[in-house]
Structure formats: C-alpha cells, structure tokens
Coordinates of C-alpha atoms in Angstrom, one line a residue:
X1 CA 124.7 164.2 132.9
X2 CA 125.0 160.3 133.6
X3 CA 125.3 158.3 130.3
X4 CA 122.7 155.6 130.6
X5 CA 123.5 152.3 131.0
X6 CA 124.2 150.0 128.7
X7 CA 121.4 147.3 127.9
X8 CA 122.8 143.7 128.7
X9 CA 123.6 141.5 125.8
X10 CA 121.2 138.6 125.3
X11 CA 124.0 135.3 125.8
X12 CA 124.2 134.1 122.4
X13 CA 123.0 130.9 121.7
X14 CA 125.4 127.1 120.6
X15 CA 123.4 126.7 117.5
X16 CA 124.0 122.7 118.2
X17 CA 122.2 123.2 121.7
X18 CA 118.7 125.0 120.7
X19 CA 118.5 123.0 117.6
X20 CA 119.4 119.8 119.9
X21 CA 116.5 120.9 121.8
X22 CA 113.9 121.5 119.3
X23 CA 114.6 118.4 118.1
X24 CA 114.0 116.3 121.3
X25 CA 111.3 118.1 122.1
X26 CA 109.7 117.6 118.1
X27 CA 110.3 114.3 118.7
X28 CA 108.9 113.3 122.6
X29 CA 105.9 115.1 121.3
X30 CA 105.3 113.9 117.5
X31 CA 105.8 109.9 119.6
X32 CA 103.2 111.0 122.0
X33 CA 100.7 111.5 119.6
X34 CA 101.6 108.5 117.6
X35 CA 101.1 106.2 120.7
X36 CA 97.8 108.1 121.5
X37 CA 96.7 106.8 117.9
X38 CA 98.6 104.0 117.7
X39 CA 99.5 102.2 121.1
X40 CA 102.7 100.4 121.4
X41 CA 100.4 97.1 121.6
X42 CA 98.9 98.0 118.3
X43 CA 99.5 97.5 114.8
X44 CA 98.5 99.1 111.6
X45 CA 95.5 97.2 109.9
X46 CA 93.8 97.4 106.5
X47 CA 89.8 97.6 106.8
X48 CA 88.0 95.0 105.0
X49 CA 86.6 95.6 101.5
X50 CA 83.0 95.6 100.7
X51 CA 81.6 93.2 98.2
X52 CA 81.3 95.7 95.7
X53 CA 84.7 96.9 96.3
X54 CA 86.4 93.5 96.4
X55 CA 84.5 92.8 93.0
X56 CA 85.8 95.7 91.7
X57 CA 89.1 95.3 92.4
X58 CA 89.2 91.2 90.3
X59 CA 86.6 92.7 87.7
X60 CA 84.5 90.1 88.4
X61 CA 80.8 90.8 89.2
X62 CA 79.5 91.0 92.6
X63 CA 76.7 88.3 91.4
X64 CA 79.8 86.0 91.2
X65 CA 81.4 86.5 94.3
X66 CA 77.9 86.3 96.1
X67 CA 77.5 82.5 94.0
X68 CA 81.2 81.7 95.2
X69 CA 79.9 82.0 99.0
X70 CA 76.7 80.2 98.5
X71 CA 78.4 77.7 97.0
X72 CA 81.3 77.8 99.6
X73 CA 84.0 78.4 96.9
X74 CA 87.2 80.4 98.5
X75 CA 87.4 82.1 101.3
X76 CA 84.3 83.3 103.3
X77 CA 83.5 87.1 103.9
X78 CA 82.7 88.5 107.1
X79 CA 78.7 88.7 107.1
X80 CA 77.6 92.0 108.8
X81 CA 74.1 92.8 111.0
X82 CA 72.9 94.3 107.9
X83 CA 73.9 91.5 105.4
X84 CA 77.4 93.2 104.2
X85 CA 79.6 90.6 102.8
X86 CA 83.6 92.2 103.7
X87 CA 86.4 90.7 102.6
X88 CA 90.2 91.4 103.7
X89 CA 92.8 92.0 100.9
X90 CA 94.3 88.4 101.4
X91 CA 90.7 86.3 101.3
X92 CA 90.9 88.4 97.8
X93 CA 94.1 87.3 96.7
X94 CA 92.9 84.1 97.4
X95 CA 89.7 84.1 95.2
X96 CA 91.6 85.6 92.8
X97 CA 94.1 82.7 92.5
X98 CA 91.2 80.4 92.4
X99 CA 89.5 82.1 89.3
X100 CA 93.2 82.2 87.7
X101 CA 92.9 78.3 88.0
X102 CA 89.6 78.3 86.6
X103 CA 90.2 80.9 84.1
X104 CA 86.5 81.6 83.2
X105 CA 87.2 82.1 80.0
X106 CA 89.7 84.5 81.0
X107 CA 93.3 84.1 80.7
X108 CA 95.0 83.9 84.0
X109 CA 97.0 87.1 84.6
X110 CA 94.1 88.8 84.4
X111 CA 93.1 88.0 87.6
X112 CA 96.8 87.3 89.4
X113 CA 99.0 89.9 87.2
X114 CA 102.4 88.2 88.1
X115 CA 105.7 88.5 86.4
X116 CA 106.0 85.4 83.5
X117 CA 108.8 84.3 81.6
X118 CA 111.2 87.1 80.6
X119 CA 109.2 89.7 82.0
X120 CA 111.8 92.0 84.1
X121 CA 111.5 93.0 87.3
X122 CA 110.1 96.7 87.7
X123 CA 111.8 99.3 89.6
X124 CA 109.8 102.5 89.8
X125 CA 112.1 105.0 91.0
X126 CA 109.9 107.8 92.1
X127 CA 112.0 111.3 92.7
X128 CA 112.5 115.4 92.6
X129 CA 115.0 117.2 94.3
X130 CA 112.4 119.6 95.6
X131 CA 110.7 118.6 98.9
X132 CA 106.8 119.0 99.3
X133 CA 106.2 117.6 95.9
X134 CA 104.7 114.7 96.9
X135 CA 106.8 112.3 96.2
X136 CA 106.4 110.2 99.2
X137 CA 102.6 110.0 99.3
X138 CA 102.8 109.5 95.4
X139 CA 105.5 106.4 96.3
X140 CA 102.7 105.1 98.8
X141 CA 99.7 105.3 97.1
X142 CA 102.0 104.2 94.5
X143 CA 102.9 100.6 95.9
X144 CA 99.4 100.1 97.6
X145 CA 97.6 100.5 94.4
X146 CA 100.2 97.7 92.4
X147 CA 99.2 95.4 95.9
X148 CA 95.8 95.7 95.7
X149 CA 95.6 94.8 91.8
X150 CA 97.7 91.8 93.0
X151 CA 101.3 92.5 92.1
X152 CA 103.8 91.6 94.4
X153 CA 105.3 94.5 95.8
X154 CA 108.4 95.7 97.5
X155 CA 108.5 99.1 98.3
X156 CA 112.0 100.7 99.5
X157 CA 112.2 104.0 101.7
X158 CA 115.4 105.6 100.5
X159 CA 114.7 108.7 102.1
X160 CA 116.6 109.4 106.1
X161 CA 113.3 111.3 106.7
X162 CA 111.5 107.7 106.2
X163 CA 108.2 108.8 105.7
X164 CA 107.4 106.7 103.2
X165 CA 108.5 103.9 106.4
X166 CA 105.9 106.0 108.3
X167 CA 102.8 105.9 106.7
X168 CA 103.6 102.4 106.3
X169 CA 103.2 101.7 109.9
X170 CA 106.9 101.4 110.8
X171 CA 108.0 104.0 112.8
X172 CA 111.7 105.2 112.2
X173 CA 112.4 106.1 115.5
X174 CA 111.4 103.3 117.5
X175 CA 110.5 100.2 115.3
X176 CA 113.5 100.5 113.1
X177 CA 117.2 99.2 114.3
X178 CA 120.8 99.5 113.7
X179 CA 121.5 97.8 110.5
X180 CA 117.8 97.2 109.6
X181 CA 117.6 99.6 106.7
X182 CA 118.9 99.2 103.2
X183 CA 121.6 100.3 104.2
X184 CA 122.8 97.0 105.8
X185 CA 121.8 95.7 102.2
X186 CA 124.7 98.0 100.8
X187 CA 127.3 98.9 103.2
X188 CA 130.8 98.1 102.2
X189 CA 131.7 96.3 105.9
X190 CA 131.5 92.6 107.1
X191 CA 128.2 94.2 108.6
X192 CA 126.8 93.6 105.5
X193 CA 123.0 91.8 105.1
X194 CA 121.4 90.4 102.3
X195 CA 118.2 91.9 101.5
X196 CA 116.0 89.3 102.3
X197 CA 117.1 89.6 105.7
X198 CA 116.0 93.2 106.1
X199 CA 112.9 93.1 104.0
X200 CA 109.6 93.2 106.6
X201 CA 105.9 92.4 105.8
X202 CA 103.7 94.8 106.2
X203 CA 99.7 94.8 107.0
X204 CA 98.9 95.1 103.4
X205 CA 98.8 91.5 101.5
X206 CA 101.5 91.7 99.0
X207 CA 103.1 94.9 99.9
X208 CA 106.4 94.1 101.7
X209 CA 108.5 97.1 102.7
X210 CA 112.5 97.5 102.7
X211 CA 112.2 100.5 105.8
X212 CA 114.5 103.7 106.4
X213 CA 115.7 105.9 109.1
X214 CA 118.8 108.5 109.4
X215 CA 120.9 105.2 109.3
X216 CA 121.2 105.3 105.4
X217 CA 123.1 109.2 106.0
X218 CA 126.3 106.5 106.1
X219 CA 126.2 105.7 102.7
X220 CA 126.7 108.8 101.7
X221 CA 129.5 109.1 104.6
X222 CA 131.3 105.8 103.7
X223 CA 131.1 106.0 99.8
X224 CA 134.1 108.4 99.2
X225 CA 136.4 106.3 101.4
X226 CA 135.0 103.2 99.3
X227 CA 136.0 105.3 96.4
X228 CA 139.0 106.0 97.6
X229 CA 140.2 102.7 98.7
X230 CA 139.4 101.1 95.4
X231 CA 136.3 100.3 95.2
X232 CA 135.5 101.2 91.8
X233 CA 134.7 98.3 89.7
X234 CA 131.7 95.6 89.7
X235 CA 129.2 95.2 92.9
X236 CA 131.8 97.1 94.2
X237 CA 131.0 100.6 92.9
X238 CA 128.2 102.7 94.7
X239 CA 126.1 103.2 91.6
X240 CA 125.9 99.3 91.1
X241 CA 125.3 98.9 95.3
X242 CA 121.2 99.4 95.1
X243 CA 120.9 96.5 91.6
X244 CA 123.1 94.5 93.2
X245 CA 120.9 93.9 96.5
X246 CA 117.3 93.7 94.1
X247 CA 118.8 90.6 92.2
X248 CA 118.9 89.1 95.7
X249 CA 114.9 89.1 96.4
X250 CA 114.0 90.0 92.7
X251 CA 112.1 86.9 91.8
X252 CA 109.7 86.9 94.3
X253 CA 108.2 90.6 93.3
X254 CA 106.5 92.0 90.2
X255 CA 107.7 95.6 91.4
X256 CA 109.9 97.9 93.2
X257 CA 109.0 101.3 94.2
X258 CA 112.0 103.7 95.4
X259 CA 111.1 106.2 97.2
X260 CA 114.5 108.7 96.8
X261 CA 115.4 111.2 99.0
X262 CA 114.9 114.9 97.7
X263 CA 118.7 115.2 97.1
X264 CA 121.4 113.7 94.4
X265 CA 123.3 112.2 96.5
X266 CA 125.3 109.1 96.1
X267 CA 122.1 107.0 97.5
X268 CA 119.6 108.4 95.3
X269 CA 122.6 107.9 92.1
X270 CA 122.1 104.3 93.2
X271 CA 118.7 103.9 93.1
X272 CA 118.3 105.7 90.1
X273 CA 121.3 102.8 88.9
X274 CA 119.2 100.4 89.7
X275 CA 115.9 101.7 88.4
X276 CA 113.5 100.6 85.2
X277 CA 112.1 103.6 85.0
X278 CA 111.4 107.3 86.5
X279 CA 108.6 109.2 87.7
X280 CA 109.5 112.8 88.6
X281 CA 106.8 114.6 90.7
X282 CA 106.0 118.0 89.7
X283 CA 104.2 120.9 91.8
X284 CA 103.3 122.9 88.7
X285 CA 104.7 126.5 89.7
X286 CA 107.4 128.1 88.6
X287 CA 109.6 128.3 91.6
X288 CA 109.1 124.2 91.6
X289 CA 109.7 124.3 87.7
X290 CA 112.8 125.9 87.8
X291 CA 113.7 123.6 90.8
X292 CA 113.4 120.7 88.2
X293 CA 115.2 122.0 85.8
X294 CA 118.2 122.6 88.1
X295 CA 117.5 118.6 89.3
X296 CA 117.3 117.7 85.5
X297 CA 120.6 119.4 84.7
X298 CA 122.2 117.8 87.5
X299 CA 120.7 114.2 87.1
X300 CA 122.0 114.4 83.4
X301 CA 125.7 114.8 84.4
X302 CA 126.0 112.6 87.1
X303 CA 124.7 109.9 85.5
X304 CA 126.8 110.5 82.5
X305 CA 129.6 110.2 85.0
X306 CA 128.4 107.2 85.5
X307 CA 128.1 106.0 82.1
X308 CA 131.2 106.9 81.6
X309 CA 132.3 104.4 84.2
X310 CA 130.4 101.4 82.8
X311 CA 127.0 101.6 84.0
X312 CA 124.5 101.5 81.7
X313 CA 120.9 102.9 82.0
X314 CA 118.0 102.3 79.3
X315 CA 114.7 103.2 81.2
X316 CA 111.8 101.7 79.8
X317 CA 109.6 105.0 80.7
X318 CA 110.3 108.4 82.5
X319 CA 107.1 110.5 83.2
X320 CA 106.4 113.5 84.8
X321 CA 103.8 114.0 87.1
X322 CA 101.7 116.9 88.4
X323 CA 100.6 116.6 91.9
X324 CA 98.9 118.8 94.1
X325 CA 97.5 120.4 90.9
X326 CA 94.4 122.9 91.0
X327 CA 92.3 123.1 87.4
X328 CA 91.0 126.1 88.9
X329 CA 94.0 128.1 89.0
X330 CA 95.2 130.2 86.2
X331 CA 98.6 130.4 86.7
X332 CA 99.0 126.5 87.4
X333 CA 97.3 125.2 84.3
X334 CA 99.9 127.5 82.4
X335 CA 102.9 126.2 84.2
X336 CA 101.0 122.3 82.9
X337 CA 100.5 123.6 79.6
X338 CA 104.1 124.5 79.5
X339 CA 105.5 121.3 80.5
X340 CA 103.2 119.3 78.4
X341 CA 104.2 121.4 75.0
X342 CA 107.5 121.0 76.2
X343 CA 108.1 117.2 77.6
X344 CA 104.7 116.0 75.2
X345 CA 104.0 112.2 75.8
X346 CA 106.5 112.5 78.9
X347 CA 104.1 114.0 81.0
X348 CA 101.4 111.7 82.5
X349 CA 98.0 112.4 81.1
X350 CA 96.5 112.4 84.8
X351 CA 97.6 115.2 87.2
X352 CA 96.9 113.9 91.0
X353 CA 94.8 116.8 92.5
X354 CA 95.1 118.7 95.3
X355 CA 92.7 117.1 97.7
X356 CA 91.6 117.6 101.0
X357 CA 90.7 113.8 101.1
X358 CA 94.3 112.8 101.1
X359 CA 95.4 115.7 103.5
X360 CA 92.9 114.2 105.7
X361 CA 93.9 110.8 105.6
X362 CA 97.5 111.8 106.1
X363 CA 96.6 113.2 109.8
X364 CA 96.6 109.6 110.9
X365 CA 99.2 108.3 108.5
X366 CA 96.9 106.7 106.3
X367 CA 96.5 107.0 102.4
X368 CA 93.3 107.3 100.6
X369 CA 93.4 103.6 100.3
X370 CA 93.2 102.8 103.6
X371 CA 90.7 104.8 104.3
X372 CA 86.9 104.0 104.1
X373 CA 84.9 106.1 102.0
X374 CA 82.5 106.6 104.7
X375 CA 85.1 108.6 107.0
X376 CA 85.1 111.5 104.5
X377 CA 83.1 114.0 102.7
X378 CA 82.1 111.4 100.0
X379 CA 81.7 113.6 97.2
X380 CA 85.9 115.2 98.0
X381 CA 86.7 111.2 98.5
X382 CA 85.3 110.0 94.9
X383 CA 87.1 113.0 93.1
X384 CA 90.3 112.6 94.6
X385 CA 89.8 108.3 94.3
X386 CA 89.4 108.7 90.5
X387 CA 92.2 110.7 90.8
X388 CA 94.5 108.7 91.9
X389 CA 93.5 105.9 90.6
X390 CA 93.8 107.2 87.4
X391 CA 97.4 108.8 87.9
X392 CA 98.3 104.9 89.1
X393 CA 96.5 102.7 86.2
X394 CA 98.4 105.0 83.7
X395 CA 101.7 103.9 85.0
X396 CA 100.2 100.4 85.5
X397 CA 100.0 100.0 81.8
X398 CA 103.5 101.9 81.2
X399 CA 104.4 99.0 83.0
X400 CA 102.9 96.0 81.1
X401 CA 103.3 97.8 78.0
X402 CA 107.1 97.7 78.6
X403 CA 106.5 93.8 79.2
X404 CA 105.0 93.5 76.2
X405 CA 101.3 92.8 77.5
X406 CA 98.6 94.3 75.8

C-alpha cells in the first residue's frame, strides 16, 4: 500500500514583510478616507457659536451681546435668514477683551482668565500606561475647553501615535516633517530648534499645538548615548530636556497640556519632569486597575531615580479620572467605589461617561466641541456635554486654586 503523500508546507512568512504590508496598506487606506473628508485643499474649521452659546461661554447675558451689536460695540456676528446672530471663537475673544477693559463691574480676569504676576505656568500632564483609556480624547477636549474659556493654550502630542496631532487637524503622516516635532525642541544634536520655531497655530483661537509623529521614537534611541557620553547634569539631562524647551514659549500661554505616550519611557519621564500637575485616566475595571497600579509602581521609582539625581518634583495636583465609565454597571461603580475609598479627594468628583456622542464625533476626528449640537441625538449630546464639561471645570479650578484665585 502507497503511503500518501505528504501535504506541502505552507512557505513561512518574514514577519518584517506581512507586517510591512499591513502597514502600507492601513495606511494608503486610513489617507484615502481622510482626503475623502478632508481634501488636501482643505483645512479644519471651528463652526460659529450661537448667541446663546457665545454668551454662555463670557457669562454675560445674551441681552448684552444683542445691545453690543445694535450699538456696534466689537465685532459683528454673522446674521442668519432666520435672524441667528453666530459668532467665531476669535470675534469672542475679542468682545471678551473689550468687556475686561470695561470691567462692568466685574474684575477683569473674569472675562480674559490670563496668567498675572507670579502665577506659574501650568503643565497638565495627562497619562496611563494602559492604552484605550482615553487619554488622548481626554488631552483634547482637555486643551479645547481651557481655549474656549480664553486661556492661552499649548497643547503638546508626546505620543509617536500622534493622535492627539490628529484630531487636531495635523495629520502625522503627511503634514508633519523631519524635525518638526518636539523632538527637534530636545534632541541633543546641532539639529536642535527652539520651541517657538516648531510650535503651529491651529483653527481654534488660542489653542496652538506642539505636533507629533514616530520622529520623537529617537529620543528614546538617542538618550542612552547622551547618557553615556556625559550628558548628565543641567539642560543636559533628559529629565530636564521637556522644562527646558517650555521656559522658551512659557510666557505667552496660561497652560500646557501633555499628551504622554502610554509607556514610561525616557520621553514620558520628561514630560512628567516638566509637569505642574497629573491627571491619570482610569477605565474603572480591574484588568485596567491593576494596569495602574503596575504604572504607579513604576512611575514612583523612576522618578525617585530622578530625585535622586537633582530633579525636583512638587505637583500642585494629581487626580485620577474615570472615563468611559457606565453608572449602570454593577461591577464598574465597585471598581469607582474602590478607588475613591482608596485615593479619596485624589479622584476627580466627575467621571467622563461613556458616550456615544463623543464616539460619534470621533468618526470625523472631531471632539464634542467641535461639533454642533444639532448633528447628534440631542438628548446623548447634552448628557455627555455636561459631562465633560464638568470633568474639565473641575480641573479648571484645580488650576486657579493652585494660583491662588478664588
């Protein structure tokens, strides 16, 4: 009897070569559809804001913007068919400096919030070492917020993936160069850039962004031969790298928003160097607890390594925040209940919920700020609005409480 014969082998495949692939194909694709909704020719654009909105936004009655156009005080809105007054962001900054110089019988920061005297420059470092947290949407909504309550605004993608650079309307792929990252901000070569240099508007008045790409990998390539060639002390030293850069641009923002990468690597040690304060985001389950507490562990002896070698951190506020978080769900509000007996006062009072709203927005790289209320279900965008803006106006007054506003 003839044995049968043996089945042929599949050829196994260079791992380097299918992944190589995937990725090339991932990427012509995910570029298609981002010129099919965004068109080389175009830019991003912030909607206008409705009177109501606008007034909102400077606590100032709509009956007082309305006398403000009649009387042809500031800017003038955009007059729709229907008798809609819309304002852009900037025509509100702009009535919002012109009520600081008239006060009203308010005092002046009230209406343009800037940095005065010895108040510090904030740098909101905004991390986990867990992916799909939220920590990038959290970073954007984040910044945008700070912007449109009239801060000035720099927000810094410190993440290769640059999403944060992405949903900001800069695409890391094609709109970001060699040496236009932070990177060229921190590198130890003559190739080096100050900050200003690197730092780009974006479509959002008052929001500027410092953008990111697989570029800043090198800093966590060219760090160890710093080390190792003596650069140890000062500027020099990779934890002082990411402070140093700031003091170049800090006094012409109120804030800094870090967006870390989910890793602790020598780039995220940096930032956290450099920061005022942390907010961890949280997915409360356990697998995502337990992540934490591994990322808690580790952040405590790396930066005591780096204590131990000069630098010094005081944070004016670390927080923890739950995003993604379902009320509904029994085993979630445990895991919350946990935390908050645990980390008390530490954890924010306002959880960000899970939301379709923001999901939603997300599918054209928008946030829920950008967004108009009348492209959703309106009832899903006011819950996940208060939300949000909630979560944000917490950390707004961790922010002036540590500059001693009341």
């Amino acid at each position: 009897m003839n044995a049968s014969p043996a089945p042929e082998l599949q050829p196994r495949l260079d791992a380097d070569e299918t992944i190589g692939a995937h990725a090339e194909l991932l990427s012509s694709q995910l570029q298609a559809l981002s010129q099919a909704m965004f068109p080389p020719t175009s830019q991003k654009s912030l909607r206008r804001f409705t009177s109501g909105e606008a007034a909102r936004l400077m606590r100032v009655s709509d009956s007082t913007l309305r006398k403000m156009t009649l009387a042809g005080e500031g800017p003038q809105p955009e007059t729709t068919s229907n008798g809609r007054r819309l304002y852009t962001l900037g025509q509100i900054n702009e009535i919002r400096r012109l009520l600081a110089s008239g006060t009203r019988g308010r005092e002046a920061v009230e209406f343009v919030p800037h940095r005065r005297g010895a108040e510090h420059l904030q740098v909101l470092a905004v991390t986990n070492f867990k992916g799909g947290s939220g920590k990038t949407t959290t970073s954007a909504h984040l910044a945008q917020y700070l912007a449109l309550q009239g801060y000035r605004v720099l927000a810094i993608d410190l993440d290769p993936q640059a999403s944060l650079s992405a949903l900001l309307g800069v695409l890391p792929e094609t709109d970001v160069g060699a040496n236009e990252t932070l990177y060229a901000a921190i590198r130890y070569d003559d190739a080096r850039k100050s900050l200003r240099d690197v730092v780009r508007k974006t479509y959002f008045d008052g929001l500027d962004l410092v953008p990111g790409n697989l570029e800043l990998m090198e800093f966590e390539h060219t760090t160890p031969r710093a080390l190792m060639g003596g650069s140890k002390t000062g500027d020099g030293i990779f934890f002082a790298r990411i402070a140093s850069a700031l003091d170049e641009v800090a006094d012409q923002y109120d804030v800094v928003v870090l967006d870390c990468p989910p890793q602790l690597g020598f780039l995220t040690l940096s930032g956290l160097c450099a920061a005022t304060a942390m907010v961890v985001t949280v997915h409360p389950q356990m697998l995502d607890v337990a992540s934490m507490s591994q990322f808690l562990l580790m952040t405590r002896d790396l930066l005591g390594v780096v204590r131990d070698a000069g630098g010094r951190l005081q944070y004016d506020f670390i927080r923890y925040l739950l995003t993604r978080y379902e009320p509904q769900d029994g085993p979630q509000t445990k895991v919350a209940a946990l935390l908050r007996n645990l980390f008390g006062d530490h954890v924010l009072t306002n959880p960000m919920v899970k939301s379709a709203a923001v999901s939603d927005a997300g599918l054209t790289k928008q946030t829920l700020y950008e967004i108009g209320r009348e492209n959703l279900t309106r009832s899903t965008y006011d819950r996940a609005m208060e939300a949000l803006d909630s979560v944000n106006s917490e950390i707004e007054e961790l922010m002036k409480a540590a500059w001693g506003r009341v």
